[in-house]
Amino acid sequence: ILNVEQSPQSLHVQEGDSTNFTCSFPSSNFYALHWYRWETAKSPEALFVMTLNGDEKKKGRISATLNTKEGYSYLYIKGSQPEDSATYLCAFTGNQFYFGTGTSLTVIP
Amino acid sequence: GAGVSQSPSNKVTEKGKDVELRCDPISGHTALYWYRQSLGQGLEFLIYFQGNSAPDKSGLPSDRFSAERTGGSVSTLTIQRTQQEDSAVYLCASSPGLYSYEQYFGPGTRLTVT
């Protein structure tokens, strides 16, 4: 079993603050790194899929970077809004699929 | 268009009974995945199907768990002789291909074993 670790486990930020989380994963047998947003009572929703070292993806106020050589990815949220409150999951795909336990974000109005 | 659907949405069963959980993937998606989330735990990979290839069953927690996918579309996850530790939310997802494709998740089935 591979370890995909996310930090922090949870955080609370004020509306308008920018924030970032980390996903650490094994640097061997890498195919792709996924980020998902999981809101309470809903299904996980895909944010990004990254496959190449140095990839950077952006969707609105959310962006992500990937470093496959050192085995980490960052997710950034600029100007957090209450609707950004959710658990953010990363998933490492090698020859299987391994999800981290997520970072729970609460944005306080 | 229609997303991934799962049924039932909730299932309560007695310990020792068999249960079947159903997943209807997005039409045209060749890959289908089953995950579960136990209370307080992260998403645990169970099994995936890709096209007509043999499924990767390496994530199934015991031989009481099995899954099939008929005609490359609908999938059924079967749990035999359910145990209380099987209580979890079972999520199904599908994608146009493996690994580097976004997965689209269904709403899940909440299984409670009493």
mmCIF file of N, CA and C in Angstrom, chain A residues 2-64:
data_model
loop_
_atom_site.group_PDB
_atom_site.id
_atom_site.type_symbol
_atom_site.label_atom_id
_atom_site.label_comp_id
_atom_site.label_asym_id
_atom_site.label_seq_id
_atom_site.Cartn_x
_atom_site.Cartn_y
_atom_site.Cartn_z
ATOM 1 N N LEU A 2 0.623 2.150 -0.926
ATOM 2 C CA LEU A 2 1.401 3.377 -1.005
ATOM 3 C C LEU A 2 0.783 4.436 -0.122
ATOM 4 N N ASN A 3 1.626 5.353 0.354
ATOM 5 C CA ASN A 3 1.139 6.446 1.181
ATOM 6 C C ASN A 3 0.993 7.708 0.365
ATOM 7 N N VAL A 4 -0.212 8.247 0.359
ATOM 8 C CA VAL A 4 -0.470 9.562 -0.196
ATOM 9 C C VAL A 4 -0.883 10.419 0.986
ATOM 10 N N GLU A 5 -0.084 11.404 1.269
ATOM 11 C CA GLU A 5 -0.315 12.204 2.467
ATOM 12 C C GLU A 5 -0.704 13.623 2.096
ATOM 13 N N GLN A 6 -1.682 14.142 2.807
ATOM 14 C CA GLN A 6 -2.124 15.495 2.585
ATOM 15 C C GLN A 6 -1.987 16.300 3.870
ATOM 16 N N SER A 7 -1.596 17.539 3.702
ATOM 17 C CA SER A 7 -1.491 18.420 4.859
ATOM 18 C C SER A 7 -1.877 19.838 4.457
ATOM 19 N N PRO A 8 -2.461 20.596 5.398
ATOM 20 C CA PRO A 8 -2.845 20.119 6.719
ATOM 21 C C PRO A 8 -4.097 19.236 6.637
ATOM 22 N N GLN A 9 -4.458 18.618 7.729
ATOM 23 C CA GLN A 9 -5.669 17.792 7.756
ATOM 24 C C GLN A 9 -6.907 18.676 7.666
ATOM 25 N N SER A 10 -6.849 19.845 8.316
ATOM 26 C CA SER A 10 -7.954 20.794 8.231
ATOM 27 C C SER A 10 -7.433 22.196 8.461
ATOM 28 N N LEU A 11 -8.161 23.156 7.964
ATOM 29 C CA LEU A 11 -7.840 24.539 8.262
ATOM 30 C C LEU A 11 -9.054 25.422 8.083
ATOM 31 N N HIS A 12 -9.027 26.487 8.822
ATOM 32 C CA HIS A 12 -10.063 27.498 8.767
ATOM 33 C C HIS A 12 -9.411 28.799 8.306
ATOM 34 N N VAL A 13 -10.000 29.442 7.323
ATOM 35 C CA VAL A 13 -9.476 30.713 6.842
ATOM 36 C C VAL A 13 -10.609 31.714 6.768
ATOM 37 N N GLN A 14 -10.253 32.971 6.784
ATOM 38 C CA GLN A 14 -11.244 34.026 6.636
ATOM 39 C C GLN A 14 -11.530 34.246 5.156
ATOM 40 N N GLU A 15 -12.755 34.628 4.882
ATOM 41 C CA GLU A 15 -13.120 34.968 3.505
ATOM 42 C C GLU A 15 -12.145 36.001 2.959
ATOM 43 N N GLY A 16 -11.670 35.746 1.741
ATOM 44 C CA GLY A 16 -10.726 36.661 1.109
ATOM 45 C C GLY A 16 -9.277 36.252 1.255
ATOM 46 N N ASP A 17 -8.987 35.378 2.233
ATOM 47 C CA ASP A 17 -7.613 34.895 2.399
ATOM 48 C C ASP A 17 -7.260 33.929 1.279
ATOM 49 N N SER A 18 -5.991 33.865 0.968
ATOM 50 C CA SER A 18 -5.500 32.843 0.045
ATOM 51 C C SER A 18 -4.881 31.712 0.859
ATOM 52 N N THR A 19 -4.942 30.510 0.333
ATOM 53 C CA THR A 19 -4.461 29.374 1.087
ATOM 54 C C THR A 19 -3.894 28.316 0.152
ATOM 55 N N ASN A 20 -3.169 27.378 0.720
ATOM 56 C CA ASN A 20 -2.659 26.283 -0.104
ATOM 57 C C ASN A 20 -2.519 25.028 0.728
ATOM 58 N N PHE A 21 -2.609 23.884 0.058
ATOM 59 C CA PHE A 21 -2.458 22.587 0.703
ATOM 60 C C PHE A 21 -1.419 21.781 -0.066
ATOM 61 N N THR A 22 -0.952 20.736 0.589
ATOM 62 C CA THR A 22 0.089 19.898 0.008
ATOM 63 C C THR A 22 -0.381 18.460 -0.112
ATOM 64 N N CYS A 23 0.024 17.821 -1.195
ATOM 65 C CA CYS A 23 -0.178 16.388 -1.380
ATOM 66 C C CYS A 23 1.184 15.773 -1.664
ATOM 67 N N SER A 24 1.582 14.790 -0.865
ATOM 68 C CA SER A 24 2.850 14.083 -1.063
ATOM 69 C C SER A 24 2.565 12.669 -1.517
ATOM 70 N N PHE A 25 3.348 12.202 -2.482
ATOM 71 C CA PHE A 25 3.086 10.884 -3.059
ATOM 72 C C PHE A 25 4.404 10.243 -3.469
ATOM 73 N N PRO A 26 4.396 8.932 -3.720
ATOM 74 C CA PRO A 26 5.624 8.271 -4.161
ATOM 75 C C PRO A 26 6.050 8.797 -5.526
ATOM 76 N N SER A 27 7.349 8.912 -5.729
ATOM 77 C CA SER A 27 7.837 9.448 -7.005
ATOM 78 C C SER A 27 8.087 8.357 -8.040
ATOM 79 N N SER A 28 7.816 7.107 -7.693
ATOM 80 C CA SER A 28 8.024 6.018 -8.650
ATOM 81 C C SER A 28 6.688 5.516 -9.190
ATOM 82 N N ASN A 29 6.723 4.923 -10.371
ATOM 83 C CA ASN A 29 5.524 4.364 -11.015
ATOM 84 C C ASN A 29 4.398 5.387 -11.115
ATOM 85 N N PHE A 30 4.749 6.595 -11.511
ATOM 86 C CA PHE A 30 3.769 7.679 -11.545
ATOM 87 C C PHE A 30 3.086 7.731 -12.901
ATOM 88 N N TYR A 31 1.756 7.817 -12.872
ATOM 89 C CA TYR A 31 0.993 8.056 -14.085
ATOM 90 C C TYR A 31 0.329 9.430 -14.048
ATOM 91 N N ALA A 32 -0.343 9.737 -12.957
ATOM 92 C CA ALA A 32 -1.074 10.999 -12.881
ATOM 93 C C ALA A 32 -1.369 11.356 -11.436
ATOM 94 N N LEU A 33 -1.624 12.620 -11.219
ATOM 95 C CA LEU A 33 -2.019 13.128 -9.910
ATOM 96 C C LEU A 33 -3.320 13.893 -10.109
ATOM 97 N N HIS A 34 -4.329 13.505 -9.331
ATOM 98 C CA HIS A 34 -5.654 14.119 -9.452
ATOM 99 C C HIS A 34 -5.949 14.954 -8.215
ATOM 100 N N TRP A 35 -6.698 16.030 -8.398
ATOM 101 C CA TRP A 35 -7.271 16.789 -7.285
ATOM 102 C C TRP A 35 -8.794 16.780 -7.437
ATOM 103 N N TYR A 36 -9.485 16.527 -6.325
ATOM 104 C CA TYR A 36 -10.949 16.524 -6.299
ATOM 105 C C TYR A 36 -11.421 17.406 -5.152
ATOM 106 N N ARG A 37 -12.592 17.985 -5.340
ATOM 107 C CA ARG A 37 -13.261 18.721 -4.275
ATOM 108 C C ARG A 37 -14.467 17.910 -3.855
ATOM 109 N N TRP A 38 -14.638 17.713 -2.540
ATOM 110 C CA TRP A 38 -15.723 16.894 -2.024
ATOM 111 C C TRP A 38 -16.490 17.708 -1.006
ATOM 112 N N GLU A 39 -17.653 18.184 -1.435
ATOM 113 C CA GLU A 39 -18.509 18.936 -0.542
ATOM 114 C C GLU A 39 -19.406 17.976 0.224
ATOM 115 N N THR A 40 -19.763 18.379 1.405
ATOM 116 C CA THR A 40 -20.617 17.559 2.265
ATOM 117 C C THR A 40 -21.909 17.216 1.541
ATOM 118 N N ALA A 41 -22.301 15.956 1.621
ATOM 119 C CA ALA A 41 -23.544 15.441 1.033
ATOM 120 C C ALA A 41 -23.515 15.426 -0.499
ATOM 121 N N LYS A 42 -22.355 15.611 -1.085
ATOM 122 C CA LYS A 42 -22.231 15.521 -2.541
ATOM 123 C C LYS A 42 -21.149 14.513 -2.891
ATOM 124 N N SER A 43 -20.973 14.275 -4.197
ATOM 125 C CA SER A 43 -19.930 13.369 -4.666
ATOM 126 C C SER A 43 -18.665 14.152 -4.961
ATOM 127 N N PRO A 44 -17.510 13.493 -4.907
ATOM 128 C CA PRO A 44 -16.273 14.180 -5.295
ATOM 129 C C PRO A 44 -16.377 14.716 -6.718
ATOM 130 N N GLU A 45 -15.822 15.908 -6.907
ATOM 131 C CA GLU A 45 -15.854 16.561 -8.216
ATOM 132 C C GLU A 45 -14.421 16.828 -8.651
ATOM 133 N N ALA A 46 -14.093 16.433 -9.869
ATOM 134 C CA ALA A 46 -12.723 16.591 -10.359
ATOM 135 C C ALA A 46 -12.364 18.053 -10.526
ATOM 136 N N LEU A 47 -11.176 18.414 -10.069
ATOM 137 C CA LEU A 47 -10.624 19.757 -10.293
ATOM 138 C C LEU A 47 -9.560 19.702 -11.388
ATOM 139 N N PHE A 48 -8.540 18.887 -11.154
ATOM 140 C CA PHE A 48 -7.421 18.821 -12.098
ATOM 141 C C PHE A 48 -6.903 17.393 -12.194
ATOM 142 N N VAL A 49 -6.334 17.093 -13.360
ATOM 143 C CA VAL A 49 -5.514 15.907 -13.537
ATOM 144 C C VAL A 49 -4.198 16.372 -14.144
ATOM 145 N N MET A 50 -3.098 16.009 -13.524
ATOM 146 C CA MET A 50 -1.780 16.431 -14.005
ATOM 147 C C MET A 50 -0.913 15.211 -14.229
ATOM 148 N N THR A 51 -0.173 15.232 -15.319
ATOM 149 C CA THR A 51 0.626 14.056 -15.664
ATOM 150 C C THR A 51 2.106 14.345 -15.823
ATOM 151 N N LEU A 52 2.474 15.576 -16.080
ATOM 152 C CA LEU A 52 3.874 15.879 -16.380
ATOM 153 C C LEU A 52 4.520 16.694 -15.277
ATOM 154 N N ASN A 53 5.772 16.388 -15.001
ATOM 155 C CA ASN A 53 6.511 17.162 -14.018
ATOM 156 C C ASN A 53 6.512 18.630 -14.435
ATOM 157 N N GLY A 54 6.201 19.498 -13.509
ATOM 158 C CA GLY A 54 6.163 20.916 -13.823
ATOM 159 C C GLY A 54 4.815 21.424 -14.284
ATOM 160 N N ASP A 55 3.850 20.474 -14.446
ATOM 161 C CA ASP A 55 2.498 20.881 -14.846
ATOM 162 C C ASP A 55 1.941 21.918 -13.881
ATOM 163 N N GLU A 56 1.260 22.894 -14.444
ATOM 164 C CA GLU A 56 0.490 23.832 -13.653
ATOM 165 C C GLU A 56 -0.879 23.942 -14.304
ATOM 166 N N LYS A 57 -1.920 23.839 -13.449
ATOM 167 C CA LYS A 57 -3.274 23.934 -13.963
ATOM 168 C C LYS A 57 -3.999 25.031 -13.180
ATOM 169 N N LYS A 58 -4.968 25.650 -13.863
ATOM 170 C CA LYS A 58 -5.712 26.720 -13.198
ATOM 171 C C LYS A 58 -7.173 26.657 -13.630
ATOM 172 N N LYS A 59 -8.054 26.859 -12.636
ATOM 173 C CA LYS A 59 -9.484 26.933 -12.914
ATOM 174 C C LYS A 59 -10.044 28.012 -12.001
ATOM 175 N N GLY A 60 -10.261 29.187 -12.581
ATOM 176 C CA GLY A 60 -10.756 30.300 -11.779
ATOM 177 C C GLY A 60 -9.752 30.712 -10.727
ATOM 178 N N ARG A 61 -10.167 30.665 -9.470
ATOM 179 C CA ARG A 61 -9.287 31.087 -8.376
ATOM 180 C C ARG A 61 -8.439 29.921 -7.846
ATOM 181 N N ILE A 62 -8.609 28.760 -8.404
ATOM 182 C CA ILE A 62 -7.907 27.572 -7.920
ATOM 183 C C ILE A 62 -6.837 27.165 -8.918
ATOM 184 N N SER A 63 -5.667 26.854 -8.415
ATOM 185 C CA SER A 63 -4.586 26.396 -9.281
ATOM 186 C C SER A 63 -3.818 25.287 -8.586
ATOM 187 N N ALA A 64 -3.040 24.548 -9.356
ATOM 188 C CA ALA A 64 -2.275 23.434 -8.809
ATOM 189 C C ALA A 64 -0.968 23.297 -9.559
#
